[in-house]
mmCIF file of C-alpha atoms in Angstrom:
data_model
loop_
_atom_site.group_PDB
_atom_site.id
_atom_site.type_symbol
_atom_site.label_atom_id
_atom_site.label_comp_id
_atom_site.label_asym_id
_atom_site.label_seq_id
_atom_site.Cartn_x
_atom_site.Cartn_y
_atom_site.Cartn_z
ATOM 1 C CA MET A 11 -0.039 0.233 -0.336
ATOM 2 C CA ASN A 12 2.332 2.453 1.320
ATOM 3 C CA PHE A 13 4.287 1.269 -2.204
ATOM 4 C CA GLN A 14 2.207 2.019 -4.367
ATOM 5 C CA LEU A 15 1.104 5.830 -3.055
ATOM 6 C CA GLN A 16 4.595 6.641 -3.611
ATOM 7 C CA GLN A 17 4.447 6.351 -7.196
ATOM 8 C CA LYS A 18 0.612 7.867 -7.270
ATOM 9 C CA ARG A 19 2.055 11.100 -5.737
ATOM 10 C CA SER A 20 5.427 11.367 -7.760
ATOM 11 C CA ARG A 21 2.603 11.718 -11.162
ATOM 12 C CA LEU A 22 1.081 14.123 -9.328
ATOM 13 C CA LEU A 23 4.228 16.681 -9.597
ATOM 14 C CA ILE A 24 4.738 18.765 -12.873
ATOM 15 C CA SER A 25 8.164 20.020 -14.490
ATOM 16 C CA LEU A 26 7.350 24.492 -13.858
ATOM 17 C CA THR A 27 10.608 25.078 -15.399
ATOM 18 C CA PRO A 28 9.219 25.759 -19.082
ATOM 19 C CA LEU A 29 5.876 27.760 -18.177
ATOM 20 C CA ILE A 30 8.586 29.636 -16.280
ATOM 21 C CA ASP A 31 10.772 30.157 -19.355
ATOM 22 C CA VAL A 32 7.960 31.601 -21.559
ATOM 23 C CA VAL A 33 6.646 32.994 -18.834
ATOM 24 C CA PHE A 34 9.559 35.059 -18.731
ATOM 25 C CA ILE A 35 10.296 35.625 -23.197
ATOM 26 C CA LEU A 36 6.933 37.337 -22.354
ATOM 27 C CA LEU A 37 7.822 39.015 -19.676
ATOM 28 C CA LEU A 38 11.023 40.836 -22.136
ATOM 29 C CA PHE A 39 9.188 40.817 -24.917
ATOM 30 C CA PHE A 40 5.985 43.442 -23.825
ATOM 31 C CA MET A 41 9.368 44.777 -21.475
ATOM 32 C CA LEU A 42 10.824 45.686 -24.951
ATOM 33 C CA ALA A 43 8.223 46.047 -27.759
ATOM 34 C CA SER A 44 5.560 47.888 -24.962
ATOM 35 C CA ASN A 45 5.338 51.892 -25.634
ATOM 36 C CA PHE A 46 3.482 53.703 -22.451
ATOM 37 C CA SER A 47 3.948 57.362 -23.805
ATOM 38 C CA VAL A 48 0.272 59.339 -25.044
ATOM 39 C CA GLU A 49 -0.273 60.933 -28.206
ATOM 40 C CA ASN A 50 -2.621 63.361 -28.677
ATOM 41 C CA SER A 51 -3.730 66.202 -31.528
ATOM 42 C CA LEU A 52 -4.117 69.548 -32.073
ATOM 43 C CA ALA A 53 -6.308 69.970 -35.637
ATOM 44 C CA VAL A 54 -5.237 72.551 -38.256
ATOM 45 C CA GLN A 55 -7.176 73.563 -41.550
ATOM 46 C CA ALA A 56 -5.900 73.576 -44.819
ATOM 47 C CA ARG A 57 -5.340 75.837 -46.811
ATOM 48 C CA PRO A 58 -7.225 77.465 -49.451
ATOM 49 C CA GLY A 59 -5.636 76.001 -53.410
ATOM 50 C CA GLU A 60 -5.617 78.117 -55.852
ATOM 51 C CA GLY A 61 -9.249 78.778 -57.990
ATOM 52 C CA THR A 62 -10.617 78.571 -53.950
ATOM 53 C CA VAL A 63 -13.191 81.998 -52.656
ATOM 54 C CA ALA A 64 -12.689 81.004 -49.073
ATOM 55 C CA GLU A 65 -14.314 83.082 -47.271
ATOM 56 C CA ASP A 66 -11.611 82.332 -44.666
ATOM 57 C CA ARG A 67 -9.794 85.515 -46.375
ATOM 58 C CA GLN A 68 -12.802 87.686 -45.174
ATOM 59 C CA ALA A 69 -11.587 87.244 -41.835
ATOM 60 C CA PRO A 70 -8.719 89.364 -40.029
ATOM 61 C CA ALA A 71 -5.430 87.558 -40.397
ATOM 62 C CA GLY A 72 -2.367 87.796 -38.801
ATOM 63 C CA LEU A 73 0.234 85.940 -40.722
ATOM 64 C CA ILE A 74 3.236 84.623 -38.962
ATOM 65 C CA VAL A 75 6.554 84.068 -40.870
ATOM 66 C CA LEU A 76 8.621 81.379 -38.631
ATOM 67 C CA ASP A 77 11.830 80.279 -39.379
ATOM 68 C CA ARG A 78 15.546 79.035 -37.763
ATOM 69 C CA ASP A 79 15.090 80.768 -34.291
ATOM 70 C CA HIS A 80 12.939 83.881 -34.915
ATOM 71 C CA TYR A 81 9.749 84.205 -35.777
ATOM 72 C CA GLU A 82 7.856 87.440 -37.610
ATOM 73 C CA LEU A 83 3.888 88.155 -36.531
ATOM 74 C CA ASP A 84 2.489 90.727 -39.352
ATOM 75 C CA GLY A 85 6.352 91.849 -40.260
ATOM 76 C CA VAL A 86 7.364 92.087 -36.357
ATOM 77 C CA GLU A 87 10.113 89.653 -35.442
ATOM 78 C CA TYR A 88 9.685 88.509 -31.344
ATOM 79 C CA GLY A 89 11.616 85.818 -29.447
ATOM 80 C CA THR A 90 8.937 83.081 -28.135
ATOM 81 C CA ARG A 91 7.785 84.430 -25.603
ATOM 82 C CA GLU A 92 7.643 87.966 -27.224
ATOM 83 C CA LEU A 93 4.952 85.957 -29.564
ATOM 84 C CA ALA A 94 2.735 84.385 -26.948
ATOM 85 C CA GLU A 95 1.818 88.081 -25.520
ATOM 86 C CA SER A 96 1.971 90.258 -29.167
ATOM 87 C CA LEU A 97 -0.465 87.866 -30.362
ATOM 88 C CA ALA A 98 -2.657 87.898 -27.454
ATOM 89 C CA ARG A 99 -2.948 91.723 -28.438
ATOM 90 C CA LEU A 100 -3.509 91.101 -31.688
ATOM 91 C CA LEU A 101 -6.530 88.857 -30.940
ATOM 92 C CA GLU A 102 -7.970 91.259 -28.635
ATOM 93 C CA MET A 103 -8.033 93.640 -31.736
ATOM 94 C CA LYS A 104 -9.294 90.465 -33.503
ATOM 95 C CA PRO A 105 -11.335 88.048 -31.817
ATOM 96 C CA ASP A 106 -12.298 86.211 -34.945
ATOM 97 C CA LEU A 107 -8.578 86.252 -36.063
ATOM 98 C CA ALA A 108 -7.518 83.362 -38.918
ATOM 99 C CA LEU A 109 -3.812 82.706 -38.704
ATOM 100 C CA SER A 110 -0.956 81.332 -41.786
ATOM 101 C CA ILE A 111 1.845 80.520 -40.363
ATOM 102 C CA ARG A 112 4.299 80.417 -43.049
ATOM 103 C CA VAL A 113 7.504 78.157 -42.826
ATOM 104 C CA GLY A 114 11.306 79.082 -43.452
ATOM 105 C CA LYS A 115 13.270 76.431 -44.476
ATOM 106 C CA ALA A 116 15.556 76.558 -42.071
ATOM 107 C CA ALA A 117 12.026 76.021 -39.736
ATOM 108 C CA ARG A 118 12.328 72.972 -37.707
ATOM 109 C CA VAL A 119 8.526 69.949 -36.890
ATOM 110 C CA GLN A 120 8.781 71.519 -33.136
ATOM 111 C CA ALA A 121 8.859 75.221 -33.814
ATOM 112 C CA LEU A 122 6.120 74.818 -35.983
ATOM 113 C CA LEU A 123 4.171 72.906 -33.719
ATOM 114 C CA ASP A 124 4.569 75.395 -30.714
ATOM 115 C CA VAL A 125 2.593 77.957 -32.766
ATOM 116 C CA ILE A 126 0.312 75.789 -34.213
ATOM 117 C CA ALA A 127 -0.412 74.727 -30.071
ATOM 118 C CA LEU A 128 -0.197 78.288 -28.769
ATOM 119 C CA ALA A 129 -2.673 79.594 -30.848
ATOM 120 C CA ASP A 130 -4.976 76.407 -29.946
ATOM 121 C CA ASP A 131 -4.466 77.232 -26.428
ATOM 122 C CA MET A 132 -5.167 80.777 -27.881
ATOM 123 C CA GLY A 133 -8.851 80.133 -28.776
ATOM 124 C CA ILE A 134 -8.051 80.237 -32.420
ATOM 125 C CA ALA A 135 -10.150 78.056 -34.676
ATOM 126 C CA ARG A 136 -8.807 78.732 -37.887
ATOM 127 C CA VAL A 137 -4.655 77.997 -37.882
ATOM 128 C CA THR A 138 -3.362 77.231 -42.349
ATOM 129 C CA MET A 139 -0.072 76.833 -43.118
ATOM 130 C CA GLU A 140 2.019 77.088 -46.485
ATOM 131 C CA SER A 141 5.708 77.331 -48.014
ATOM 132 C CA SER A 142 8.112 80.389 -47.418
ATOM 133 C CA THR A 143 8.821 78.899 -51.499
ATOM 134 C CA PRO A 144 6.422 77.608 -53.685
ATOM 135 C CA MET B 22 29.575 12.032 3.693
ATOM 136 C CA ARG B 23 26.189 10.272 1.874
ATOM 137 C CA VAL B 24 24.513 11.759 4.606
ATOM 138 C CA ARG B 25 26.075 14.841 4.509
ATOM 139 C CA ASP B 26 25.102 15.155 0.802
ATOM 140 C CA GLU B 27 21.578 14.947 1.246
ATOM 141 C CA GLU B 28 21.405 17.481 4.402
ATOM 142 C CA ARG B 29 22.879 19.736 2.493
ATOM 143 C CA GLN B 30 20.680 19.818 -1.692
ATOM 144 C CA PRO B 31 18.085 21.043 0.643
ATOM 145 C CA SER B 32 19.658 24.743 1.555
ATOM 146 C CA LEU B 33 21.215 25.415 -1.437
ATOM 147 C CA GLN B 34 16.756 24.390 -3.639
ATOM 148 C CA ALA B 35 15.799 29.124 -3.443
ATOM 149 C CA ASP B 36 11.375 28.535 -3.077
ATOM 150 C CA LEU B 37 10.706 29.766 -6.360
ATOM 151 C CA THR B 38 7.271 30.412 -6.088
ATOM 152 C CA PRO B 39 7.528 34.385 -4.708
ATOM 153 C CA LEU B 40 9.767 35.334 -7.649
ATOM 154 C CA ILE B 41 7.041 33.678 -10.395
ATOM 155 C CA ASN B 42 3.940 35.715 -8.887
ATOM 156 C CA ILE B 43 6.324 39.024 -9.575
ATOM 157 C CA VAL B 44 6.277 37.775 -12.774
ATOM 158 C CA PHE B 45 2.792 36.937 -13.644
ATOM 159 C CA LEU B 46 1.834 40.928 -11.875
ATOM 160 C CA MET B 47 4.824 42.268 -14.775
ATOM 161 C CA LEU B 48 3.816 40.376 -17.609
ATOM 162 C CA VAL B 49 -0.120 41.209 -17.049
ATOM 163 C CA PHE B 50 1.410 44.505 -16.404
ATOM 164 C CA PHE B 51 2.878 44.907 -19.382
ATOM 165 C CA MET B 52 0.895 43.359 -21.147
ATOM 166 C CA LEU B 53 -2.769 45.653 -19.769
ATOM 167 C CA ALA B 54 -0.423 48.273 -19.792
ATOM 168 C CA GLY B 55 1.494 48.725 -22.851
ATOM 169 C CA SER B 56 0.982 49.255 -26.214
ATOM 170 C CA LEU B 57 3.230 47.273 -28.893
ATOM 171 C CA ARG B 58 5.232 50.344 -31.116
ATOM 172 C CA PRO B 59 4.583 51.331 -34.559
ATOM 173 C CA GLY B 60 6.954 49.434 -36.784
ATOM 174 C CA ASP B 61 8.922 52.887 -37.082
ATOM 175 C CA ASP B 62 11.737 54.813 -35.394
ATOM 176 C CA ILE B 63 10.192 58.092 -35.429
ATOM 177 C CA GLN B 64 10.638 60.092 -33.313
ATOM 178 C CA PRO B 65 7.603 62.100 -32.402
ATOM 179 C CA ALA B 66 6.863 66.002 -31.855
ATOM 180 C CA SER B 67 5.534 67.080 -28.749
ATOM 181 C CA ILE B 68 2.978 69.714 -27.589
ATOM 182 C CA ASP B 69 0.912 70.844 -25.081
ATOM 183 C CA SER B 70 -2.716 69.226 -26.053
ATOM 184 C CA ASP B 71 -4.780 67.806 -24.556
ATOM 185 C CA ARG B 72 -7.222 66.257 -26.756
ATOM 186 C CA ALA B 73 -6.756 63.169 -27.945
ATOM 187 C CA VAL B 74 -6.352 61.113 -30.957
ATOM 188 C CA ASP B 75 -9.976 59.682 -32.249
ATOM 189 C CA ASP B 76 -10.482 56.342 -33.045
ATOM 190 C CA GLY B 77 -10.064 55.025 -37.113
ATOM 191 C CA LEU B 78 -8.620 58.528 -37.623
ATOM 192 C CA LEU B 79 -5.997 57.567 -40.992
ATOM 193 C CA VAL B 80 -2.303 58.284 -38.833
ATOM 194 C CA ILE B 81 0.107 58.946 -41.811
ATOM 195 C CA SER B 82 3.948 58.757 -39.999
ATOM 196 C CA VAL B 83 6.894 60.517 -41.256
ATOM 197 C CA ASP B 84 9.850 60.012 -40.873
ATOM 198 C CA ARG B 85 12.648 62.776 -40.288
ATOM 199 C CA GLU B 86 14.024 62.273 -43.850
ATOM 200 C CA GLY B 87 11.108 62.878 -45.842
ATOM 201 C CA TRP B 88 9.594 59.952 -46.171
ATOM 202 C CA ALA B 89 5.682 59.049 -45.790
ATOM 203 C CA ARG B 90 4.890 56.059 -43.772
ATOM 204 C CA VAL B 91 1.779 53.951 -43.501
ATOM 205 C CA ASP B 92 1.464 51.227 -41.026
ATOM 206 C CA GLY B 93 4.813 51.831 -40.121
ATOM 207 C CA ALA B 94 5.861 51.021 -44.425
ATOM 208 C CA ALA B 95 6.911 52.795 -46.330
ATOM 209 C CA VAL B 96 5.309 54.975 -49.246
ATOM 210 C CA ASN B 97 5.688 57.577 -51.887
ATOM 211 C CA ASP B 98 3.573 60.757 -52.385
ATOM 212 C CA GLU B 99 1.401 59.067 -55.451
ATOM 213 C CA SER B 100 0.544 56.462 -53.337
ATOM 214 C CA LEU B 101 -0.061 58.709 -50.132
ATOM 215 C CA LEU B 102 -2.636 60.467 -52.069
ATOM 216 C CA VAL B 103 -4.387 57.269 -53.980
ATOM 217 C CA LEU B 104 -5.121 56.127 -49.457
ATOM 218 C CA LEU B 105 -5.917 59.188 -48.775
ATOM 219 C CA GLU B 106 -8.283 59.996 -51.281
ATOM 220 C CA GLU B 107 -9.226 56.246 -49.971
ATOM 221 C CA GLN B 108 -10.241 57.605 -46.808
ATOM 222 C CA GLN B 109 -11.731 60.781 -47.485
ATOM 223 C CA ALA B 110 -13.708 58.499 -49.847
ATOM 224 C CA ARG B 111 -14.957 56.690 -47.332
ATOM 225 C CA GLY B 112 -15.917 60.488 -44.686
ATOM 226 C CA GLY B 113 -13.495 58.918 -42.441
ATOM 227 C CA ARG B 114 -10.742 61.898 -41.377
ATOM 228 C CA ALA B 115 -6.185 62.088 -40.679
ATOM 229 C CA GLY B 116 -3.777 62.845 -39.247
ATOM 230 C CA ILE B 117 0.416 63.498 -39.718
ATOM 231 C CA ARG B 118 1.666 62.582 -37.084
ATOM 232 C CA PRO B 119 6.273 64.385 -38.061
ATOM 233 C CA ASP B 120 8.759 63.508 -36.604
ATOM 234 C CA ALA B 121 10.482 66.034 -33.916
ATOM 235 C CA ARG B 122 13.425 66.422 -36.324
ATOM 236 C CA LEU B 123 12.179 66.957 -39.583
ATOM 237 C CA GLU B 124 11.781 69.692 -42.226
ATOM 238 C CA ALA B 125 8.922 72.623 -41.272
ATOM 239 C CA GLN B 126 8.657 73.307 -45.005
ATOM 240 C CA ARG B 127 8.464 69.096 -45.646
ATOM 241 C CA LEU B 128 5.332 69.019 -43.121
ATOM 242 C CA VAL B 129 3.618 71.739 -44.897
ATOM 243 C CA GLU B 130 4.100 69.724 -47.848
ATOM 244 C CA VAL B 131 1.884 66.350 -47.050
ATOM 245 C CA THR B 132 -1.315 69.116 -45.588
ATOM 246 C CA ASP B 133 -1.081 70.218 -49.065
ATOM 247 C CA LEU B 134 -1.068 66.411 -50.097
ATOM 248 C CA LEU B 135 -4.167 65.541 -48.012
ATOM 249 C CA ARG B 136 -5.735 69.637 -49.095
ATOM 250 C CA LYS B 137 -5.190 68.166 -53.006
ATOM 251 C CA ALA B 138 -7.105 64.940 -51.743
ATOM 252 C CA GLY B 139 -10.182 66.384 -49.871
ATOM 253 C CA PHE B 140 -9.427 67.073 -46.472
ATOM 254 C CA GLU B 141 -10.586 69.770 -44.810
ATOM 255 C CA GLN B 142 -10.390 69.712 -42.243
ATOM 256 C CA MET B 143 -6.694 66.768 -40.266
ATOM 257 C CA VAL B 144 -4.707 66.725 -37.227
ATOM 258 C CA LEU B 145 -1.195 67.135 -35.973
ATOM 259 C CA VAL B 146 -0.754 64.059 -33.573
ATOM 260 C CA ALA B 147 2.250 64.321 -30.890
ATOM 261 C CA GLN B 148 3.474 62.420 -28.659
ATOM 262 C CA ALA B 149 2.448 64.629 -25.398
ATOM 263 C CA ARG B 150 4.082 66.240 -23.259
#
């Protein structure tokens, strides 16, 4: 009887090693492939094309010229901080302002997105982009 | 000698149960909390915005060299235009996810492609700050 019991017990033992191996591999995969960064969005409008009668053009427009490290708003050059202030002043005068951003050759995407985000933050609904070189 | 060996062995066997428990917990955490990274080497630009990206948005990633990528695969401007026109015909929306190191003029070119395909509104997708 005793001998039989011992036989039964040894059969019930399952080796966990392969399971742990697989779990470790899965863990490694998910640790390396997982992405925790959150992505958000910003709305922009397509610029009116040739031949389009855009009612947007009737709205008072502000033009920002963007190049390597400076911004120009309606012909006056600004740094990043002053741009926000002068844009706010302009917005007070023209609440339905439509903003157009002219992008220079040396401009980087990050600077462009910063301006668009700034305009969005100020509640400017119509933001369009155009290239300085046609 | 034999008796000694038998005595030593049990002390060398570490209990693996707590380790396995923690590994399982970590596995469940990474499976549920993380999302799998798309297969491209784009460093997305960052923005201060709290608007989430809509589901069903056709996201066009643009890498630092200016190549447009849809679902990780590079596409030229002609094929991209076809894809965009199909999306427009379905009534879907489209967005651009540019690399932070991209030249801004290339981004404007891609927005022009979207306009050509008939999109009046588009979104820019970037990493939340």
